[in-house]
mmCIF file of C-alpha atoms and ligand atoms in Angstrom:
data_model
loop_
_atom_site.group_PDB
_atom_site.id
_atom_site.type_symbol
_atom_site.label_atom_id
_atom_site.label_comp_id
_atom_site.label_asym_id
_atom_site.label_seq_id
_atom_site.Cartn_x
_atom_site.Cartn_y
_atom_site.Cartn_z
ATOM 1 C CA MET F 1 34.093 -2.259 6.676
ATOM 2 C CA ASN F 2 33.024 -2.781 10.302
ATOM 3 C CA ARG F 3 29.628 -4.486 10.250
ATOM 4 C CA MET F 4 29.298 -4.870 14.012
ATOM 5 C CA ILE F 5 26.694 -2.727 15.765
ATOM 6 C CA ARG F 6 26.976 -2.695 19.534
ATOM 7 C CA THR F 7 23.277 -2.314 20.221
ATOM 8 C CA ALA F 8 21.575 -1.337 23.463
ATOM 9 C CA ALA F 9 17.915 -1.935 24.169
ATOM 10 C CA ALA F 10 16.927 0.791 26.638
ATOM 11 C CA GLN F 11 13.928 -0.653 28.424
ATOM 12 C CA MET F 12 11.917 1.922 30.352
ATOM 13 C CA GLY F 13 9.845 1.413 33.463
ATOM 14 C CA PRO F 14 6.423 2.990 33.809
ATOM 15 C CA ILE F 15 5.734 6.633 32.979
ATOM 16 C CA SER F 16 2.879 7.992 35.066
ATOM 17 C CA ARG F 17 0.181 10.223 33.611
ATOM 18 C CA ASP F 18 1.549 13.285 35.356
ATOM 19 C CA GLU F 19 5.220 12.600 34.616
ATOM 20 C CA THR F 20 6.508 15.358 32.356
ATOM 21 C CA ARG F 21 8.231 14.773 29.048
ATOM 22 C CA VAL F 22 11.230 16.577 30.536
ATOM 23 C CA SER F 23 11.437 13.866 33.201
ATOM 24 C CA ALA F 24 11.086 11.063 30.621
ATOM 25 C CA VAL F 25 13.883 12.639 28.560
ATOM 26 C CA VAL F 26 16.109 12.884 31.662
ATOM 27 C CA ARG F 27 15.580 9.135 32.169
ATOM 28 C CA MET F 28 16.339 8.469 28.502
ATOM 29 C CA ILE F 29 19.566 10.473 28.691
ATOM 30 C CA ALA F 30 20.622 8.493 31.783
ATOM 31 C CA LEU F 31 20.047 5.237 29.856
ATOM 32 C CA LEU F 32 21.868 6.631 26.816
ATOM 33 C CA GLU F 33 24.870 7.539 28.973
ATOM 34 C CA GLN F 34 24.927 4.067 30.571
ATOM 35 C CA ALA F 35 24.897 2.491 27.107
ATOM 36 C CA ALA F 36 27.533 4.897 25.763
ATOM 37 C CA ALA F 37 29.788 4.050 28.738
ATOM 38 C CA GLN F 38 29.673 0.476 27.400
ATOM 39 C CA ASN F 39 30.546 1.717 23.896
ATOM 40 C CA ALA F 40 27.110 1.281 22.364
ATOM 41 C CA ASP F 41 26.736 2.412 18.760
ATOM 42 C CA LEU F 42 22.935 2.413 18.853
ATOM 43 C CA VAL F 43 20.401 2.835 21.666
ATOM 44 C CA VAL F 44 16.789 1.794 21.106
ATOM 45 C CA PHE F 45 13.950 3.097 23.302
ATOM 46 C CA PRO F 46 10.296 1.920 23.492
ATOM 47 C CA GLU F 47 7.113 2.856 21.654
ATOM 48 C CA LEU F 48 5.607 6.207 22.810
ATOM 49 C CA ALA F 49 8.656 6.749 25.012
ATOM 50 C CA LEU F 50 7.933 10.335 26.035
ATOM 51 C CA THR F 51 4.592 9.898 27.813
ATOM 52 C CA SER F 52 2.368 7.423 29.565
ATOM 53 C CA PHE F 53 0.624 5.023 27.169
ATOM 54 C CA PHE F 54 -2.344 7.376 26.689
ATOM 55 C CA PRO F 55 -4.526 5.148 24.415
ATOM 56 C CA ARG F 56 -5.595 3.389 27.632
ATOM 57 C CA TRP F 57 -7.812 6.391 28.423
ATOM 58 C CA PHE F 58 -10.930 7.554 26.623
ATOM 59 C CA MET F 59 -10.606 11.306 26.194
ATOM 60 C CA PRO F 60 -13.626 12.971 24.561
ATOM 61 C CA ASP F 61 -11.753 16.270 24.328
ATOM 62 C CA GLN F 62 -9.458 16.213 21.261
ATOM 63 C CA SER F 63 -7.282 18.977 22.702
ATOM 64 C CA GLU F 64 -6.485 16.693 25.641
ATOM 65 C CA VAL F 65 -5.575 13.884 23.208
ATOM 66 C CA ASP F 66 -3.414 16.283 21.229
ATOM 67 C CA SER F 67 -1.520 17.260 24.374
ATOM 68 C CA TYR F 68 0.236 13.860 24.067
ATOM 69 C CA PHE F 69 1.409 14.561 20.493
ATOM 70 C CA GLU F 70 4.579 16.204 19.177
ATOM 71 C CA THR F 71 4.302 18.646 16.282
ATOM 72 C CA GLU F 72 8.006 18.584 15.515
ATOM 73 C CA MET F 73 10.966 16.353 16.228
ATOM 74 C CA PRO F 74 13.382 17.239 17.651
ATOM 75 C CA ASN F 75 11.593 19.866 19.751
ATOM 76 C CA THR F 76 12.466 21.906 22.817
ATOM 77 C CA VAL F 77 11.938 18.994 25.191
ATOM 78 C CA THR F 78 13.764 16.312 23.194
ATOM 79 C CA ALA F 79 16.615 18.537 21.939
ATOM 80 C CA PRO F 80 18.850 17.644 24.950
ATOM 81 C CA LEU F 81 18.497 13.941 24.100
ATOM 82 C CA PHE F 82 19.477 14.542 20.471
ATOM 83 C CA ARG F 83 22.391 16.759 21.591
ATOM 84 C CA ARG F 84 23.687 14.213 24.111
ATOM 85 C CA ALA F 85 23.429 11.413 21.539
ATOM 86 C CA ARG F 86 25.328 13.533 19.009
ATOM 87 C CA ASP F 87 28.029 14.405 21.560
ATOM 88 C CA LEU F 88 28.408 10.734 22.465
ATOM 89 C CA ARG F 89 28.313 9.734 18.754
ATOM 90 C CA VAL F 90 25.503 7.259 19.417
ATOM 91 C CA ALA F 91 22.587 6.633 17.049
ATOM 92 C CA ILE F 92 19.189 6.515 18.767
ATOM 93 C CA SER F 93 15.684 5.317 18.014
ATOM 94 C CA PHE F 94 12.491 6.035 19.952
ATOM 95 C CA GLY F 95 8.747 6.208 19.521
ATOM 96 C CA TYR F 96 6.395 9.162 19.995
ATOM 97 C CA ALA F 97 2.934 10.364 19.011
ATOM 98 C CA GLU F 98 3.287 12.524 15.903
ATOM 99 C CA LEU F 99 0.910 15.276 14.796
ATOM 100 C CA HIS F 100 1.827 15.863 11.187
ATOM 101 C CA ARG F 101 0.338 18.533 8.930
ATOM 102 C CA GLN F 102 0.471 17.740 5.229
ATOM 103 C CA ASP F 103 -1.239 19.818 2.528
ATOM 104 C CA GLY F 104 -3.308 21.512 5.224
ATOM 105 C CA ILE F 105 -4.546 18.199 6.665
ATOM 106 C CA LEU F 106 -3.639 16.987 10.157
ATOM 107 C CA HIS F 107 -2.481 13.394 10.536
ATOM 108 C CA ARG F 108 -1.880 11.605 13.809
ATOM 109 C CA TYR F 109 0.581 8.733 13.708
ATOM 110 C CA ASN F 110 2.193 6.380 16.188
ATOM 111 C CA THR F 111 5.740 7.016 15.014
ATOM 112 C CA ALA F 112 9.320 5.866 15.543
ATOM 113 C CA ILE F 113 12.490 7.535 14.311
ATOM 114 C CA LEU F 114 16.099 6.484 13.851
ATOM 115 C CA THR F 115 19.006 8.940 13.899
ATOM 116 C CA ASP F 116 22.582 8.669 12.740
ATOM 117 C CA ARG F 117 25.493 9.269 15.123
ATOM 118 C CA ALA F 118 25.249 13.013 14.493
ATOM 119 C CA GLY F 119 21.688 13.184 15.796
ATOM 120 C CA GLN F 120 20.183 13.631 12.320
ATOM 121 C CA ILE F 121 16.941 11.773 11.684
ATOM 122 C CA LEU F 122 17.641 9.105 9.061
ATOM 123 C CA SER F 123 14.272 7.457 8.915
ATOM 124 C CA ARG F 124 10.756 7.839 10.257
ATOM 125 C CA TYR F 125 8.251 5.005 10.460
ATOM 126 C CA ARG F 126 4.527 5.300 11.183
ATOM 127 C CA LYS F 127 2.793 2.288 12.714
ATOM 128 C CA VAL F 128 0.926 0.132 10.220
ATOM 129 C CA HIS F 129 -0.883 -2.352 12.507
ATOM 130 C CA LEU F 130 -2.939 -0.365 15.016
ATOM 131 C CA PRO F 131 -4.528 -2.683 17.588
ATOM 132 C CA GLY F 132 -7.495 -2.018 19.834
ATOM 133 C CA HIS F 133 -10.776 -0.266 19.110
ATOM 134 C CA GLY F 134 -12.172 3.065 17.938
ATOM 135 C CA GLU F 135 -14.950 3.722 20.451
ATOM 136 C CA GLU F 136 -15.008 3.716 24.229
ATOM 137 C CA GLU F 137 -15.753 0.219 25.581
ATOM 138 C CA PRO F 138 -16.655 0.748 29.254
ATOM 139 C CA TRP F 139 -16.605 -2.995 30.043
ATOM 140 C CA ARG F 140 -12.825 -3.028 29.690
ATOM 141 C CA PRO F 141 -10.691 -2.400 32.795
ATOM 142 C CA PHE F 142 -8.640 -0.075 30.565
ATOM 143 C CA GLN F 143 -9.077 1.090 26.996
ATOM 144 C CA HIS F 144 -6.853 0.477 23.985
ATOM 145 C CA LEU F 145 -7.883 3.333 21.688
ATOM 146 C CA GLU F 146 -5.069 3.311 19.151
ATOM 147 C CA LYS F 147 -7.658 2.955 16.377
ATOM 148 C CA ARG F 148 -9.294 6.177 17.624
ATOM 149 C CA TYR F 149 -6.246 8.331 18.251
ATOM 150 C CA PHE F 150 -4.018 7.327 15.326
ATOM 151 C CA GLU F 151 -4.444 6.623 11.655
ATOM 152 C CA PRO F 152 -2.644 3.637 10.138
ATOM 153 C CA SER F 153 0.397 4.527 8.102
ATOM 154 C CA PRO F 154 -0.135 4.646 4.354
ATOM 155 C CA PHE F 155 3.634 4.527 3.863
ATOM 156 C CA GLY F 156 4.393 0.857 4.566
ATOM 157 C CA PHE F 157 7.729 -0.543 5.710
ATOM 158 C CA HIS F 158 11.113 0.765 4.623
ATOM 159 C CA ALA F 159 14.673 0.017 5.679
ATOM 160 C CA ALA F 160 17.325 2.753 5.757
ATOM 161 C CA ASP F 161 21.081 2.710 5.285
ATOM 162 C CA ALA F 162 22.525 3.227 8.756
ATOM 163 C CA LEU F 163 25.662 2.298 10.715
ATOM 164 C CA ASN F 164 27.137 0.401 7.742
ATOM 165 C CA GLY F 165 24.025 -1.728 7.441
ATOM 166 C CA ARG F 166 20.322 -1.542 6.675
ATOM 167 C CA ILE F 167 17.958 -0.957 9.566
ATOM 168 C CA GLY F 168 14.174 -1.138 9.639
ATOM 169 C CA LEU F 169 11.673 0.122 12.192
ATOM 170 C CA ALA F 170 8.410 -1.380 13.392
ATOM 171 C CA ILE F 171 6.215 -0.671 16.413
ATOM 172 C CA CYS F 172 4.703 -3.012 18.998
ATOM 173 C CA ASN F 173 1.742 -4.830 17.437
ATOM 174 C CA ASP F 174 3.650 -4.925 14.114
ATOM 175 C CA ARG F 175 5.959 -7.494 15.704
ATOM 176 C CA ARG F 176 3.223 -10.109 15.772
ATOM 177 C CA TRP F 177 2.714 -9.955 11.984
ATOM 178 C CA PRO F 178 5.102 -11.996 9.800
ATOM 179 C CA GLU F 179 4.435 -9.543 6.951
ATOM 180 C CA THR F 180 6.279 -6.809 8.877
ATOM 181 C CA TYR F 181 9.581 -8.669 8.958
ATOM 182 C CA ARG F 182 9.276 -10.056 5.431
ATOM 183 C CA GLU F 183 8.528 -6.619 3.953
ATOM 184 C CA LEU F 184 11.556 -5.191 5.743
ATOM 185 C CA ALA F 185 13.773 -8.137 4.817
ATOM 186 C CA LEU F 186 12.798 -7.725 1.162
ATOM 187 C CA ASP F 187 13.883 -4.087 1.489
ATOM 188 C CA GLY F 188 17.257 -5.350 2.690
ATOM 189 C CA ALA F 189 16.861 -4.848 6.449
ATOM 190 C CA GLU F 190 19.511 -6.614 8.489
ATOM 191 C CA MET F 191 18.191 -5.351 11.809
ATOM 192 C CA VAL F 192 14.701 -4.337 12.940
ATOM 193 C CA LEU F 193 14.060 -2.090 15.953
ATOM 194 C CA ILE F 194 10.712 -2.608 17.710
ATOM 195 C CA GLY F 195 9.525 -0.714 20.776
ATOM 196 C CA TYR F 196 6.419 -1.952 22.568
ATOM 197 C CA ASN F 197 3.832 -1.335 25.325
ATOM 198 C CA THR F 198 2.107 -4.656 25.943
ATOM 199 C CA PRO F 199 -0.402 -5.048 28.777
ATOM 200 C CA ARG F 200 -0.288 -8.457 30.414
ATOM 201 C CA HIS F 201 -4.089 -8.491 30.470
ATOM 202 C CA TYR F 202 -5.766 -8.691 27.050
ATOM 203 C CA PRO F 203 -9.438 -8.000 27.815
ATOM 204 C CA PRO F 204 -10.973 -9.720 24.734
ATOM 205 C CA ALA F 205 -9.061 -12.999 25.426
ATOM 206 C CA PRO F 206 -7.965 -13.069 29.094
ATOM 207 C CA GLU F 207 -7.317 -16.816 28.812
ATOM 208 C CA HIS F 208 -4.107 -15.864 26.995
ATOM 209 C CA ASP F 209 -2.799 -13.470 29.659
ATOM 210 C CA HIS F 210 -0.345 -16.059 30.971
ATOM 211 C CA LEU F 211 1.122 -16.375 27.448
ATOM 212 C CA GLN F 212 1.999 -12.691 26.928
ATOM 213 C CA ASP F 213 5.743 -13.078 27.531
ATOM 214 C CA PHE F 214 5.832 -16.252 25.439
ATOM 215 C CA HIS F 215 3.993 -14.625 22.519
ATOM 216 C CA ASN F 216 6.317 -11.636 22.707
ATOM 217 C CA HIS F 217 9.461 -13.701 22.330
ATOM 218 C CA LEU F 218 7.841 -16.148 19.921
ATOM 219 C CA SER F 219 7.076 -13.255 17.552
ATOM 220 C CA LEU F 220 10.491 -11.591 17.857
ATOM 221 C CA GLN F 221 12.385 -14.865 17.481
ATOM 222 C CA ALA F 222 10.298 -16.173 14.590
ATOM 223 C CA GLY F 223 10.653 -12.845 12.736
ATOM 224 C CA ALA F 224 14.420 -12.880 13.235
ATOM 225 C CA TYR F 225 14.908 -16.481 12.148
ATOM 226 C CA ALA F 226 12.557 -16.608 9.148
ATOM 227 C CA ASN F 227 14.207 -13.495 7.727
ATOM 228 C CA GLY F 228 17.788 -13.927 8.917
ATOM 229 C CA MET F 229 18.016 -10.608 10.697
ATOM 230 C CA TRP F 230 18.659 -9.054 14.093
ATOM 231 C CA VAL F 231 15.549 -8.040 16.003
ATOM 232 C CA ILE F 232 15.695 -5.628 18.927
ATOM 233 C CA GLY F 233 12.536 -5.667 21.065
ATOM 234 C CA VAL F 234 12.288 -2.904 23.671
ATOM 235 C CA ALA F 235 9.558 -2.677 26.296
ATOM 236 C CA LYS F 236 7.987 0.017 28.327
ATOM 237 C CA ALA F 237 7.431 -2.226 31.313
ATOM 238 C CA GLY F 238 6.018 -2.424 34.815
ATOM 239 C CA VAL F 239 2.826 -1.193 36.395
ATOM 240 C CA GLU F 240 1.893 2.017 34.623
ATOM 241 C CA GLU F 241 -1.196 3.751 36.010
ATOM 242 C CA GLY F 242 -2.526 0.409 37.276
ATOM 243 C CA CYS F 243 -1.880 -1.359 33.972
ATOM 244 C CA ASP F 244 0.658 -4.204 34.141
ATOM 245 C CA LEU F 245 2.996 -3.982 31.114
ATOM 246 C CA ILE F 246 5.256 -6.913 30.255
ATOM 247 C CA GLY F 247 9.030 -6.443 30.098
ATOM 248 C CA GLY F 248 11.244 -9.040 28.473
ATOM 249 C CA SER F 249 13.148 -6.638 26.215
ATOM 250 C CA ALA F 250 15.346 -8.826 24.065
ATOM 251 C CA ILE F 251 18.066 -8.779 21.434
ATOM 252 C CA VAL F 252 17.515 -11.651 19.014
ATOM 253 C CA ALA F 253 20.156 -12.973 16.621
ATOM 254 C CA PRO F 254 19.361 -13.946 13.007
ATOM 255 C CA THR F 255 19.316 -17.577 14.166
ATOM 256 C CA GLY F 256 16.330 -16.745 16.377
ATOM 257 C CA GLU F 257 18.348 -17.049 19.587
ATOM 258 C CA ILE F 258 17.920 -14.467 22.341
ATOM 259 C CA VAL F 259 21.407 -13.127 23.100
ATOM 260 C CA ALA F 260 20.425 -10.549 25.740
ATOM 261 C CA GLN F 261 17.299 -10.140 27.805
ATOM 262 C CA ALA F 262 16.111 -7.646 30.420
ATOM 263 C CA LYS F 263 15.857 -8.930 33.977
ATOM 264 C CA THR F 264 13.762 -6.157 35.507
ATOM 265 C CA LEU F 265 10.559 -4.260 34.793
ATOM 266 C CA GLY F 266 12.252 -0.884 35.135
ATOM 267 C CA ASP F 267 14.740 1.369 33.355
ATOM 268 C CA GLU F 268 17.433 -1.076 32.240
ATOM 269 C CA ILE F 269 20.054 -1.353 29.519
ATOM 270 C CA ILE F 270 20.786 -4.651 27.809
ATOM 271 C CA LEU F 271 23.510 -4.831 25.221
ATOM 272 C CA ALA F 272 24.850 -7.104 22.485
ATOM 273 C CA ASP F 273 27.379 -6.975 19.672
ATOM 274 C CA CYS F 274 25.221 -7.468 16.597
ATOM 275 C CA ASP F 275 27.345 -8.687 13.719
ATOM 276 C CA LEU F 276 25.387 -7.949 10.552
ATOM 277 C CA THR F 277 27.439 -10.462 8.579
ATOM 278 C CA ARG F 278 25.649 -13.158 10.624
ATOM 279 C CA CYS F 279 22.473 -12.524 8.594
ATOM 280 C CA ALA F 280 24.113 -14.661 5.899
ATOM 281 C CA GLU F 281 24.066 -17.694 8.241
ATOM 282 C CA ILE F 282 20.346 -17.878 7.499
ATOM 283 C CA ARG F 283 19.967 -15.916 4.272
ATOM 284 C CA ALA F 284 22.579 -17.849 2.351
ATOM 285 C CA ASN F 285 21.088 -21.131 3.476
ATOM 286 C CA ILE F 286 17.621 -22.211 4.583
ATOM 287 C CA PHE F 287 16.064 -18.800 3.841
ATOM 288 C CA ASP F 288 17.952 -17.942 0.670
ATOM 289 C CA PHE F 289 15.089 -15.869 -0.699
ATOM 290 C CA ALA F 290 16.323 -15.693 -4.292
ATOM 291 C CA GLN F 291 16.636 -19.465 -4.514
ATOM 292 C CA HIS F 292 13.684 -20.685 -2.524
ATOM 293 C CA ARG F 293 10.901 -18.074 -2.267
ATOM 294 C CA ARG F 294 7.867 -18.693 -4.499
ATOM 295 C CA PRO F 295 6.021 -15.353 -4.654
ATOM 296 C CA GLU F 296 3.746 -16.696 -7.390
ATOM 297 C CA ALA F 297 2.307 -19.003 -4.724
ATOM 298 C CA TYR F 298 1.687 -16.153 -2.269
ATOM 299 C CA THR F 299 -0.673 -13.944 -4.269
ATOM 300 C CA ARG F 300 -3.400 -13.802 -1.593
ATOM 301 C CA ILE F 301 -1.059 -12.199 0.923
ATOM 302 C CA ALA F 302 -1.014 -8.769 -0.683
ATOM 303 C CA ALA F 303 -4.500 -9.023 -2.208
ATOM 304 C CA ARG F 304 -6.739 -9.437 0.834
ATOM 305 C CA ASN F 305 -6.763 -8.984 4.608
ATOM 306 C CA GLY F 306 -9.014 -11.921 5.557
ATOM 307 C CA GLN F 307 -10.615 -14.946 4.040
HETATM 308 N N1 CDV T 401 0.911 -1.078 21.818
HETATM 309 C C1 CDV T 401 0.458 -2.204 21.233
HETATM 310 O O1 CDV T 401 0.447 -2.314 20.015
HETATM 311 N N2 CDV T 401 0.041 -3.191 22.058
HETATM 312 C C2 CDV T 401 -0.533 -4.420 21.588
HETATM 313 C C3 CDV T 401 -1.526 -4.996 22.555
HETATM 314 C C4 CDV T 401 -2.759 -4.200 22.615
HETATM 315 C C5 CDV T 401 -1.931 -6.391 22.157
HETATM 316 C C6 CDV T 401 0.544 -5.470 21.319
HETATM 317 O O2 CDV T 401 0.494 -6.107 20.266
HETATM 318 O O3 CDV T 401 1.390 -5.715 22.184
#
């Protein structure tokens, strides 16, 4: 069985507030076609790929907030992307804001999906770690209202069988938490796809602004190595509505080495042949979970969130 996934990280440049979803999808299709021309099996797009990163704005009117959400996926606007991916036989993954009605109750999630090569959605992940704040904080140069506009997923982390392997999804801030990767690894994930929108300026701790790119790669590389899996980090990058978003999209091998990295802050494809059998280089050795993990010593991890 072929266990090689030629994977493309489709970094996107900024999406302005007035850019339509149709325009974003046209850009995504162009990236998909570039990747397919290089025989990609899988193309991974960023978090909230269809719109500007709207949690940076306080919007008192819920109907304005909801205008950034999708009530179904695929929908009229994204259908051409799904169709093109199916025609090219390429699996895709991207993030979007999801308005989900369940038992008469509306839920708003920061969501990512993964399709198979036929454009069928194989798995859907809702973001667990929502950063930012829940109320407007006028002292900030821009808001980060994910805690206001989304609810945290109650569904946890799950890997799915895909492309002759097991693939997990996570979103942006999740990549900084070791629990994300370990949960997915314990569910058998051999590759994790992570889109992100990361401002260079972090208003509560601006003394760390110069470390944003370092912390990005540190998190992706540590997650890959300590769990022996491929990690695909994909940015929405560049100056979006005055907010400077880091780039640095990267494909990280199970050894923790970066094997491909974006050079620009715009729409850009990077590509690598990700051999899933390489997970064993780490998992059969230093991080052989069955032999060396001591869950009885880790009881606090699932029992409490702080001290
Ligand atoms: N979209 C995000 O989750 N961004 C956060 C920022 C706010 C720190 C991140 O972890 O990159």
